[in-house]
Amino acid sequence: MDHKNTAHFDVVRGVAAIFVLAAHVAQAFLWRHYGAGSWADLASGWAARFAVLAFFLLSGRLIVASIVSNVRRNGSFDPIDYFLNRIARLYPPLLFAIALSAAVVATIHLCGLPGSQGSSLGTLRPSGISLRLTDLVQSLLIYNGLTIANGPLWTLYIEVKLYIAASGGAMLTFGRNLPARMIGCALVLFAVSTGIDHHRFCFFAVIWCLGAFTNLPGARKPGIFLAASTAAVALCYMTPGYSDYIDGSFGTLAQSIGCAAIAYGLLVWNGEGCDFPRWLLKTGDFSYTFYVTHFPILALALSISLAISDKSFVVAGLAAFLASAAALGLSACAASRLEDTPKIKRALVTALDHKLNLIDSARYCGRQ
């Protein structure tokens, strides 16, 4: 896929990340003034949910496209190339987000600000904000943890399990030999067995697969897409544990149908004929960094604003504006290095080659 045909993906990523920010700003700074169940609560909650759906749909579309490109480039599926790409893409912003989250939690606790020692951090974290060593370890493994200090990370943990399952499926289908296919089978079983523990995994796996389906040439045919999306809606509606996330059967059905509409409107459509503003296209360049770093920045701003006044709407509004601007500015500046995937991948390959050369030299010297 060339840049012309994927420009709208950048727009979707950027807009979805901004919607998630808006939802968390409402949760942090508005809910305590308007109350749960208010228009701000409902609007921000639905905006965030549809934004997360867009992320998973895009992930399914783009990851499967990258697997197809991998197979065409190498003649069979190269898992090392695949995982190097995923590591280079995921880890730099994640490590930055982990460091930022730890710094925010330390600042709140050391300064005795609201949210420390179990005190309330408003409607964002009524029981306070904390971080344990196990959270750090699990987050570094992209397995779990750190969701109290950085809530949006839970989606990343589900997504990574889907990446692993996709790689296993690719090895099963396009592996060079039987051992490769056996490893692929093991990867699929590992991803599903560890992912199933999360009560939302099955739902988002269906959404991800719907995004992956849009890579097929036949997906553009209305009849085929309607059949696939109807099956996806039915599976989403029946997914155990999803009702608590969507607040009732009507909400489940509405969001499932909305997800199918997003898949068709944003993934099957290729964006032709649209001249997007440059600033809107640029949001896709830092959307991932923005997504994983905005929450701790909002938490710190909320804590400081509560320390100043927990009643003033003006203080809350000013804190929300400054925190949002800081999150956008920091992400835009940091992403130029953190999201330069090709450069990071080249550095990883160079480091691995150097390490292998050292090992080979040591073995050669040991035989002398």
mmCIF file of C-alpha atoms in Angstrom:
data_model
loop_
_atom_site.group_PDB
_atom_site.id
_atom_site.type_symbol
_atom_site.label_atom_id
_atom_site.label_comp_id
_atom_site.label_asym_id
_atom_site.label_seq_id
_atom_site.Cartn_x
_atom_site.Cartn_y
_atom_site.Cartn_z
ATOM 1 C CA MET A 1 0.000 0.000 0.000
ATOM 2 C CA ASP A 2 1.427 3.369 -0.978
ATOM 3 C CA HIS A 3 1.281 6.535 1.072
ATOM 4 C CA LYS A 4 -1.598 7.936 -0.963
ATOM 5 C CA ASN A 5 -3.764 4.956 -0.070
ATOM 6 C CA THR A 6 -2.795 4.946 3.598
ATOM 7 C CA ALA A 7 -2.931 8.661 4.399
ATOM 8 C CA HIS A 8 -6.427 8.271 5.826
ATOM 9 C CA PHE A 9 -5.049 5.662 8.259
ATOM 10 C CA ASP A 10 -2.814 8.377 9.744
ATOM 11 C CA VAL A 11 -5.846 10.610 10.079
ATOM 12 C CA VAL A 12 -7.853 7.872 11.801
ATOM 13 C CA ARG A 13 -5.004 7.156 14.228
ATOM 14 C CA GLY A 14 -4.542 10.809 15.101
ATOM 15 C CA VAL A 15 -8.245 11.588 15.498
ATOM 16 C CA ALA A 16 -8.831 8.431 17.571
ATOM 17 C CA ALA A 17 -5.980 9.347 19.932
ATOM 18 C CA ILE A 18 -7.413 12.865 20.356
ATOM 19 C CA PHE A 19 -10.847 11.382 21.123
ATOM 20 C CA VAL A 20 -9.289 9.231 23.844
ATOM 21 C CA LEU A 21 -7.585 12.331 25.279
ATOM 22 C CA ALA A 22 -10.895 14.211 25.269
ATOM 23 C CA ALA A 23 -12.586 11.345 27.083
ATOM 24 C CA HIS A 24 -9.927 11.224 29.785
ATOM 25 C CA VAL A 25 -9.983 15.013 30.168
ATOM 26 C CA ALA A 26 -13.740 14.805 30.752
ATOM 27 C CA GLN A 27 -13.257 11.943 33.205
ATOM 28 C CA ALA A 28 -10.552 13.774 35.121
ATOM 29 C CA PHE A 29 -11.755 17.364 35.136
ATOM 30 C CA LEU A 30 -15.465 17.468 34.304
ATOM 31 C CA TRP A 31 -17.200 14.498 35.892
ATOM 32 C CA ARG A 32 -16.845 15.785 39.436
ATOM 33 C CA HIS A 33 -18.584 19.008 38.382
ATOM 34 C CA TYR A 34 -21.329 17.511 36.220
ATOM 35 C CA GLY A 35 -21.640 14.107 37.875
ATOM 36 C CA ALA A 36 -21.603 10.527 36.589
ATOM 37 C CA GLY A 37 -24.274 9.820 33.999
ATOM 38 C CA SER A 38 -24.210 13.399 32.726
ATOM 39 C CA TRP A 39 -23.901 14.337 29.060
ATOM 40 C CA ALA A 40 -20.131 14.745 29.518
ATOM 41 C CA ASP A 41 -19.842 11.270 31.030
ATOM 42 C CA LEU A 42 -21.845 9.557 28.287
ATOM 43 C CA ALA A 43 -20.388 11.498 25.363
ATOM 44 C CA SER A 44 -16.777 11.044 26.454
ATOM 45 C CA GLY A 45 -17.286 7.363 27.230
ATOM 46 C CA TRP A 46 -18.760 6.586 23.818
ATOM 47 C CA ALA A 47 -16.120 8.663 22.031
ATOM 48 C CA ALA A 48 -13.331 6.717 23.746
ATOM 49 C CA ARG A 49 -14.956 3.368 23.015
ATOM 50 C CA PHE A 50 -15.316 4.050 19.299
ATOM 51 C CA ALA A 51 -11.739 5.378 19.201
ATOM 52 C CA VAL A 52 -10.460 2.126 20.713
ATOM 53 C CA LEU A 53 -12.489 0.168 18.148
ATOM 54 C CA ALA A 54 -10.821 2.186 15.380
ATOM 55 C CA PHE A 55 -7.371 1.358 16.808
ATOM 56 C CA PHE A 56 -8.066 -2.380 16.825
ATOM 57 C CA LEU A 57 -9.583 -2.328 13.338
ATOM 58 C CA LEU A 58 -6.549 -0.477 12.012
ATOM 59 C CA SER A 59 -4.214 -2.847 13.805
ATOM 60 C CA GLY A 60 -5.820 -5.883 12.184
ATOM 61 C CA ARG A 61 -5.697 -4.255 8.766
ATOM 62 C CA LEU A 62 -2.074 -3.095 8.967
ATOM 63 C CA ILE A 63 -0.526 -6.090 10.749
ATOM 64 C CA VAL A 64 -1.935 -8.561 8.226
ATOM 65 C CA ALA A 65 -0.770 -6.264 5.407
ATOM 66 C CA SER A 66 2.725 -6.299 6.934
ATOM 67 C CA ILE A 67 2.652 -10.119 7.112
ATOM 68 C CA VAL A 68 1.710 -10.311 3.426
ATOM 69 C CA SER A 69 4.554 -7.916 2.609
ATOM 70 C CA ASN A 70 6.930 -10.020 4.723
ATOM 71 C CA VAL A 71 6.017 -13.196 2.815
ATOM 72 C CA ARG A 72 6.361 -11.518 -0.576
ATOM 73 C CA ARG A 73 9.714 -10.039 0.353
ATOM 74 C CA ASN A 74 11.230 -13.201 1.829
ATOM 75 C CA GLY A 75 9.474 -15.971 -0.091
ATOM 76 C CA SER A 76 8.095 -17.327 3.193
ATOM 77 C CA PHE A 77 7.218 -15.790 6.534
ATOM 78 C CA ASP A 78 10.296 -14.472 8.366
ATOM 79 C CA PRO A 79 9.364 -14.248 12.085
ATOM 80 C CA ILE A 80 12.626 -12.496 13.017
ATOM 81 C CA ASP A 81 11.929 -9.671 10.594
ATOM 82 C CA TYR A 82 8.335 -9.470 11.856
ATOM 83 C CA PHE A 83 9.241 -9.317 15.550
ATOM 84 C CA LEU A 84 12.070 -6.840 14.979
ATOM 85 C CA ASN A 85 9.542 -4.549 13.321
ATOM 86 C CA ARG A 86 7.107 -4.955 16.222
ATOM 87 C CA ILE A 87 9.821 -4.358 18.841
ATOM 88 C CA ALA A 88 11.122 -1.296 17.032
ATOM 89 C CA ARG A 89 7.594 0.056 16.774
ATOM 90 C CA LEU A 90 6.274 -0.731 20.251
ATOM 91 C CA TYR A 91 9.084 -0.505 22.749
ATOM 92 C CA PRO A 92 10.582 3.007 22.430
ATOM 93 C CA PRO A 93 7.281 4.848 23.135
ATOM 94 C CA LEU A 94 6.350 2.248 25.761
ATOM 95 C CA LEU A 95 9.643 2.649 27.641
ATOM 96 C CA PHE A 96 9.168 6.418 27.542
ATOM 97 C CA ALA A 97 5.622 6.017 28.872
ATOM 98 C CA ILE A 98 6.777 3.715 31.682
ATOM 99 C CA ALA A 99 9.474 6.198 32.740
ATOM 100 C CA LEU A 100 6.992 9.072 32.589
ATOM 101 C CA SER A 101 4.406 7.144 34.622
ATOM 102 C CA ALA A 102 6.988 6.275 37.287
ATOM 103 C CA ALA A 103 8.117 9.917 37.486
ATOM 104 C CA VAL A 104 4.531 11.153 37.871
ATOM 105 C CA VAL A 105 3.697 8.634 40.618
ATOM 106 C CA ALA A 106 6.946 9.447 42.443
ATOM 107 C CA THR A 107 6.246 13.191 42.227
ATOM 108 C CA ILE A 108 2.703 12.830 43.567
ATOM 109 C CA HIS A 109 3.810 10.648 46.469
ATOM 110 C CA LEU A 110 6.968 12.569 47.386
ATOM 111 C CA CYS A 111 5.087 15.880 47.390
ATOM 112 C CA GLY A 112 2.083 14.456 49.240
ATOM 113 C CA LEU A 113 -0.302 15.594 46.513
ATOM 114 C CA PRO A 114 -3.866 14.270 46.111
ATOM 115 C CA GLY A 115 -3.681 10.695 44.897
ATOM 116 C CA SER A 116 -0.807 9.711 47.176
ATOM 117 C CA GLN A 117 -0.987 7.230 50.035
ATOM 118 C CA GLY A 118 -4.427 6.047 49.054
ATOM 119 C CA SER A 119 -5.998 9.510 48.974
ATOM 120 C CA SER A 120 -8.446 10.200 46.172
ATOM 121 C CA LEU A 121 -7.340 11.487 42.776
ATOM 122 C CA GLY A 122 -10.796 12.794 41.987
ATOM 123 C CA THR A 123 -12.961 10.843 39.565
ATOM 124 C CA LEU A 124 -9.888 9.676 37.617
ATOM 125 C CA ARG A 125 -8.581 7.395 40.379
ATOM 126 C CA PRO A 126 -10.794 7.561 43.518
ATOM 127 C CA SER A 127 -8.445 5.182 45.381
ATOM 128 C CA GLY A 128 -5.312 7.098 44.441
ATOM 129 C CA ILE A 129 -2.502 6.371 42.016
ATOM 130 C CA SER A 130 0.214 3.811 42.637
ATOM 131 C CA LEU A 131 2.902 1.741 40.974
ATOM 132 C CA ARG A 132 4.435 -1.556 42.098
ATOM 133 C CA LEU A 133 7.599 -3.337 41.016
ATOM 134 C CA THR A 134 5.519 -6.167 39.561
ATOM 135 C CA ASP A 135 3.674 -3.565 37.462
ATOM 136 C CA LEU A 136 6.968 -2.417 35.983
ATOM 137 C CA VAL A 137 8.146 -5.941 35.194
ATOM 138 C CA GLN A 138 4.851 -6.991 33.615
ATOM 139 C CA SER A 139 4.639 -3.784 31.614
ATOM 140 C CA LEU A 140 8.178 -4.225 30.295
ATOM 141 C CA LEU A 141 7.103 -7.671 29.102
ATOM 142 C CA ILE A 142 3.993 -6.035 27.542
ATOM 143 C CA TYR A 143 1.933 -8.551 29.443
ATOM 144 C CA ASN A 144 -0.042 -6.569 32.013
ATOM 145 C CA GLY A 145 0.354 -4.021 34.803
ATOM 146 C CA LEU A 146 0.776 -0.263 35.229
ATOM 147 C CA THR A 147 -2.864 0.382 34.355
ATOM 148 C CA ILE A 148 -3.489 2.332 37.575
ATOM 149 C CA ALA A 149 -0.783 4.846 36.675
ATOM 150 C CA ASN A 150 -1.392 4.633 32.904
ATOM 151 C CA GLY A 151 -4.861 3.335 32.126
ATOM 152 C CA PRO A 152 -4.741 3.073 28.291
ATOM 153 C CA LEU A 153 -2.000 0.442 28.399
ATOM 154 C CA TRP A 154 -4.573 -2.344 28.833
ATOM 155 C CA THR A 155 -5.404 -2.137 25.125
ATOM 156 C CA LEU A 156 -1.725 -2.509 24.205
ATOM 157 C CA TYR A 157 -1.456 -5.748 26.186
ATOM 158 C CA ILE A 158 -4.399 -7.258 24.294
ATOM 159 C CA GLU A 159 -3.055 -6.002 20.984
ATOM 160 C CA VAL A 160 0.373 -7.573 21.523
ATOM 161 C CA LYS A 161 -1.225 -10.961 22.168
ATOM 162 C CA LEU A 162 -3.013 -10.575 18.839
ATOM 163 C CA TYR A 163 0.334 -9.741 17.187
ATOM 164 C CA ILE A 164 1.765 -12.974 18.583
ATOM 165 C CA ALA A 165 -1.261 -14.980 17.426
ATOM 166 C CA ALA A 166 -0.969 -13.403 13.962
ATOM 167 C CA SER A 167 2.708 -14.334 13.750
ATOM 168 C CA GLY A 168 1.869 -17.889 14.788
ATOM 169 C CA GLY A 169 -0.838 -18.097 12.140
ATOM 170 C CA ALA A 170 1.605 -16.798 9.532
ATOM 171 C CA MET A 171 4.200 -19.409 10.532
ATOM 172 C CA LEU A 172 1.584 -22.139 10.323
ATOM 173 C CA THR A 173 0.546 -21.001 6.859
ATOM 174 C CA PHE A 174 3.808 -19.768 5.342
ATOM 175 C CA GLY A 175 6.507 -21.420 7.495
ATOM 176 C CA ARG A 176 9.578 -22.827 5.752
ATOM 177 C CA ASN A 177 9.412 -26.246 7.413
ATOM 178 C CA LEU A 178 7.631 -28.427 9.967
ATOM 179 C CA PRO A 179 9.509 -27.052 13.040
ATOM 180 C CA ALA A 180 8.516 -23.530 11.997
ATOM 181 C CA ARG A 181 4.877 -24.588 11.736
ATOM 182 C CA MET A 182 5.037 -26.285 15.139
ATOM 183 C CA ILE A 183 6.436 -23.091 16.666
ATOM 184 C CA GLY A 184 3.649 -21.172 14.954
ATOM 185 C CA CYS A 185 1.049 -23.446 16.519
ATOM 186 C CA ALA A 186 2.659 -22.949 19.945
ATOM 187 C CA LEU A 187 2.577 -19.162 19.507
ATOM 188 C CA VAL A 188 -1.132 -19.188 18.668
ATOM 189 C CA LEU A 189 -1.910 -21.380 21.688
ATOM 190 C CA PHE A 190 0.215 -19.162 23.954
ATOM 191 C CA ALA A 191 -1.430 -15.946 22.762
ATOM 192 C CA VAL A 192 -4.966 -17.286 23.121
ATOM 193 C CA SER A 193 -4.384 -19.001 26.476
ATOM 194 C CA THR A 194 -2.843 -15.881 28.026
ATOM 195 C CA GLY A 195 -5.213 -13.466 26.331
ATOM 196 C CA ILE A 196 -8.389 -15.280 27.337
ATOM 197 C CA ASP A 197 -7.753 -14.269 30.954
ATOM 198 C CA HIS A 198 -8.722 -10.723 30.007
ATOM 199 C CA HIS A 199 -12.509 -10.557 29.839
ATOM 200 C CA ARG A 200 -12.367 -8.177 26.844
ATOM 201 C CA PHE A 201 -9.886 -10.198 24.789
ATOM 202 C CA CYS A 202 -12.436 -12.190 22.792
ATOM 203 C CA PHE A 203 -14.407 -9.111 21.815
ATOM 204 C CA PHE A 204 -11.376 -7.183 20.615
ATOM 205 C CA ALA A 205 -9.994 -10.271 18.874
ATOM 206 C CA VAL A 206 -13.170 -10.323 16.756
ATOM 207 C CA ILE A 207 -12.791 -6.601 16.015
ATOM 208 C CA TRP A 208 -9.133 -7.116 15.080
ATOM 209 C CA CYS A 209 -10.038 -9.992 12.760
ATOM 210 C CA LEU A 210 -12.664 -7.836 11.048
ATOM 211 C CA GLY A 211 -9.934 -5.294 10.362
ATOM 212 C CA ALA A 212 -7.674 -8.078 9.067
ATOM 213 C CA PHE A 213 -10.473 -9.287 6.792
ATOM 214 C CA THR A 214 -10.533 -5.953 4.966
ATOM 215 C CA ASN A 215 -7.167 -6.846 3.387
ATOM 216 C CA LEU A 216 -8.900 -9.392 1.167
ATOM 217 C CA PRO A 217 -9.777 -8.160 -2.343
ATOM 218 C CA GLY A 218 -13.293 -9.510 -1.973
ATOM 219 C CA ALA A 219 -13.881 -7.419 1.153
ATOM 220 C CA ARG A 220 -14.781 -4.449 -1.043
ATOM 221 C CA LYS A 221 -17.824 -6.274 -2.393
ATOM 222 C CA PRO A 222 -20.860 -5.120 -0.375
ATOM 223 C CA GLY A 223 -22.372 -8.596 -0.088
ATOM 224 C CA ILE A 224 -19.197 -10.213 1.211
ATOM 225 C CA PHE A 225 -18.476 -7.381 3.622
ATOM 226 C CA LEU A 226 -22.049 -7.419 4.897
ATOM 227 C CA ALA A 227 -21.821 -11.143 5.628
ATOM 228 C CA ALA A 228 -18.469 -10.780 7.421
ATOM 229 C CA SER A 229 -19.548 -7.749 9.434
ATOM 230 C CA THR A 230 -22.852 -9.411 10.383
ATOM 231 C CA ALA A 231 -20.923 -12.418 11.697
ATOM 232 C CA ALA A 232 -18.583 -10.074 13.605
ATOM 233 C CA VAL A 233 -21.522 -8.175 15.122
ATOM 234 C CA ALA A 234 -23.133 -11.440 16.229
ATOM 235 C CA LEU A 235 -19.898 -12.672 17.806
ATOM 236 C CA CYS A 236 -19.315 -9.332 19.547
ATOM 237 C CA TYR A 237 -22.855 -9.355 20.901
ATOM 238 C CA MET A 238 -22.397 -12.858 22.343
ATOM 239 C CA THR A 239 -18.915 -12.308 23.776
ATOM 240 C CA PRO A 240 -18.973 -13.143 27.520
ATOM 241 C CA GLY A 241 -17.912 -10.334 29.824
ATOM 242 C CA TYR A 242 -18.473 -7.568 27.304
ATOM 243 C CA SER A 243 -21.758 -6.286 28.721
ATOM 244 C CA ASP A 244 -20.057 -4.700 31.731
ATOM 245 C CA TYR A 245 -17.922 -2.655 29.356
ATOM 246 C CA ILE A 246 -20.770 -1.413 27.221
ATOM 247 C CA ASP A 247 -23.592 -0.957 29.746
ATOM 248 C CA GLY A 248 -26.382 -3.218 28.540
ATOM 249 C CA SER A 249 -27.509 -5.147 25.487
ATOM 250 C CA PHE A 250 -28.579 -2.061 23.519
ATOM 251 C CA GLY A 251 -25.135 -0.538 23.950
ATOM 252 C CA THR A 252 -23.502 -3.799 22.924
ATOM 253 C CA LEU A 253 -25.535 -4.005 19.743
ATOM 254 C CA ALA A 254 -25.110 -0.311 18.924
ATOM 255 C CA GLN A 255 -21.354 -0.384 19.300
ATOM 256 C CA SER A 256 -20.996 -3.653 17.399
ATOM 257 C CA ILE A 257 -22.941 -2.231 14.456
ATOM 258 C CA GLY A 258 -20.991 1.000 14.719
ATOM 259 C CA CYS A 259 -17.793 -1.007 14.576
ATOM 260 C CA ALA A 260 -18.855 -2.592 11.284
ATOM 261 C CA ALA A 261 -19.652 0.880 9.928
ATOM 262 C CA ILE A 262 -16.198 2.118 10.961
ATOM 263 C CA ALA A 263 -14.574 -0.892 9.312
ATOM 264 C CA TYR A 264 -16.300 -0.170 6.026
ATOM 265 C CA GLY A 265 -15.985 3.603 6.098
ATOM 266 C CA LEU A 266 -12.377 3.787 7.232
ATOM 267 C CA LEU A 267 -10.758 0.550 6.090
ATOM 268 C CA VAL A 268 -12.477 -0.674 2.935
ATOM 269 C CA TRP A 269 -12.672 2.881 1.588
ATOM 270 C CA ASN A 270 -9.170 3.957 0.516
ATOM 271 C CA GLY A 271 -9.419 7.686 1.059
ATOM 272 C CA GLU A 272 -9.254 8.585 -2.604
ATOM 273 C CA GLY A 273 -10.443 12.067 -3.475
ATOM 274 C CA CYS A 274 -9.728 13.473 -0.009
ATOM 275 C CA ASP A 275 -7.116 16.154 0.485
ATOM 276 C CA PHE A 276 -6.489 16.028 4.216
ATOM 277 C CA PRO A 277 -4.933 19.068 5.945
ATOM 278 C CA ARG A 278 -1.240 18.595 6.663
ATOM 279 C CA TRP A 279 -1.688 19.190 10.402
ATOM 280 C CA LEU A 280 -4.281 16.413 10.520
ATOM 281 C CA LEU A 281 -2.018 13.995 8.669
ATOM 282 C CA LYS A 282 0.824 14.818 11.068
ATOM 283 C CA THR A 283 -1.213 13.612 14.052
ATOM 284 C CA GLY A 284 -0.647 10.062 12.842
ATOM 285 C CA ASP A 285 3.106 10.536 13.250
ATOM 286 C CA PHE A 286 2.854 10.772 17.031
ATOM 287 C CA SER A 287 -0.497 9.105 17.776
ATOM 288 C CA TYR A 288 0.999 6.021 19.473
ATOM 289 C CA THR A 289 3.346 8.029 21.698
ATOM 290 C CA PHE A 290 0.471 10.375 22.497
ATOM 291 C CA TYR A 291 -1.846 7.487 23.345
ATOM 292 C CA VAL A 292 0.538 5.854 25.840
ATOM 293 C CA THR A 293 1.810 9.063 27.506
ATOM 294 C CA HIS A 294 -1.161 11.412 27.896
ATOM 295 C CA PHE A 295 -2.752 9.675 30.910
ATOM 296 C CA PRO A 296 0.045 10.247 33.478
ATOM 297 C CA ILE A 297 0.321 13.876 32.355
ATOM 298 C CA LEU A 298 -3.398 14.348 32.996
ATOM 299 C CA ALA A 299 -3.043 12.580 36.360
ATOM 300 C CA LEU A 300 -0.298 14.968 37.477
ATOM 301 C CA ALA A 301 -2.238 18.040 36.313
ATOM 302 C CA LEU A 302 -5.363 16.788 38.102
ATOM 303 C CA SER A 303 -3.431 16.170 41.307
ATOM 304 C CA ILE A 304 -1.979 19.683 41.275
ATOM 305 C CA SER A 305 -5.355 21.256 40.452
ATOM 306 C CA LEU A 306 -7.029 19.372 43.318
ATOM 307 C CA ALA A 307 -4.331 20.594 45.669
ATOM 308 C CA ILE A 308 -5.121 24.169 44.608
ATOM 309 C CA SER A 309 -8.917 23.815 44.650
ATOM 310 C CA ASP A 310 -11.217 20.827 44.264
ATOM 311 C CA LYS A 311 -14.279 23.050 43.768
ATOM 312 C CA SER A 312 -13.192 25.636 41.211
ATOM 313 C CA PHE A 313 -14.315 24.992 37.652
ATOM 314 C CA VAL A 314 -11.842 27.635 36.433
ATOM 315 C CA VAL A 315 -8.889 25.821 38.009
ATOM 316 C CA ALA A 316 -10.089 22.522 36.556
ATOM 317 C CA GLY A 317 -10.531 24.045 33.093
ATOM 318 C CA LEU A 318 -7.101 25.678 33.120
ATOM 319 C CA ALA A 319 -5.446 22.456 34.304
ATOM 320 C CA ALA A 320 -7.250 20.487 31.580
ATOM 321 C CA PHE A 321 -6.084 22.904 28.880
ATOM 322 C CA LEU A 322 -2.461 23.012 30.046
ATOM 323 C CA ALA A 323 -2.283 19.225 30.494
ATOM 324 C CA SER A 324 -3.745 18.589 27.035
ATOM 325 C CA ALA A 325 -1.317 21.042 25.435
ATOM 326 C CA ALA A 326 1.604 19.481 27.317
ATOM 327 C CA ALA A 327 0.592 15.967 26.260
ATOM 328 C CA LEU A 328 0.288 16.979 22.607
ATOM 329 C CA GLY A 329 3.527 18.977 22.603
ATOM 330 C CA LEU A 330 5.591 16.355 24.405
ATOM 331 C CA SER A 331 4.320 13.562 22.154
ATOM 332 C CA ALA A 332 4.908 15.515 18.956
ATOM 333 C CA CYS A 333 8.491 16.307 19.976
ATOM 334 C CA ALA A 334 9.387 12.865 21.366
ATOM 335 C CA ALA A 335 7.801 10.853 18.555
ATOM 336 C CA SER A 336 10.293 12.062 15.959
ATOM 337 C CA ARG A 337 12.795 9.764 17.675
ATOM 338 C CA LEU A 338 10.541 7.252 19.411
ATOM 339 C CA GLU A 339 8.448 6.393 16.345
ATOM 340 C CA ASP A 340 11.225 6.305 13.753
ATOM 341 C CA THR A 341 10.711 2.564 13.304
ATOM 342 C CA PRO A 342 13.076 1.970 10.324
ATOM 343 C CA LYS A 343 15.982 3.701 12.069
ATOM 344 C CA ILE A 344 15.356 1.866 15.348
ATOM 345 C CA LYS A 345 15.092 -1.444 13.527
ATOM 346 C CA ARG A 346 18.425 -0.822 11.774
ATOM 347 C CA ALA A 347 20.017 -0.106 15.154
ATOM 348 C CA LEU A 348 18.582 -3.358 16.544
ATOM 349 C CA VAL A 349 19.880 -5.359 13.589
ATOM 350 C CA THR A 350 23.333 -3.774 13.944
ATOM 351 C CA ALA A 351 23.409 -4.533 17.675
ATOM 352 C CA LEU A 352 22.326 -8.135 17.093
ATOM 353 C CA ASP A 353 24.926 -8.620 14.350
ATOM 354 C CA HIS A 354 27.614 -7.243 16.669
ATOM 355 C CA LYS A 355 26.492 -9.535 19.488
ATOM 356 C CA LEU A 356 26.494 -12.583 17.202
ATOM 357 C CA ASN A 357 29.965 -11.699 15.909
ATOM 358 C CA LEU A 358 31.243 -11.493 19.485
ATOM 359 C CA ILE A 359 29.711 -14.895 20.287
ATOM 360 C CA ASP A 360 31.231 -16.438 17.153
ATOM 361 C CA SER A 361 34.633 -14.936 18.029
ATOM 362 C CA ALA A 362 34.428 -16.311 21.571
ATOM 363 C CA ARG A 363 33.552 -19.783 20.276
ATOM 364 C CA TYR A 364 36.399 -19.650 17.761
ATOM 365 C CA CYS A 365 38.873 -18.632 20.474
ATOM 366 C CA GLY A 366 37.564 -21.417 22.712
ATOM 367 C CA ARG A 367 38.379 -24.012 20.062
ATOM 368 C CA GLN A 368 41.971 -22.821 19.700
#
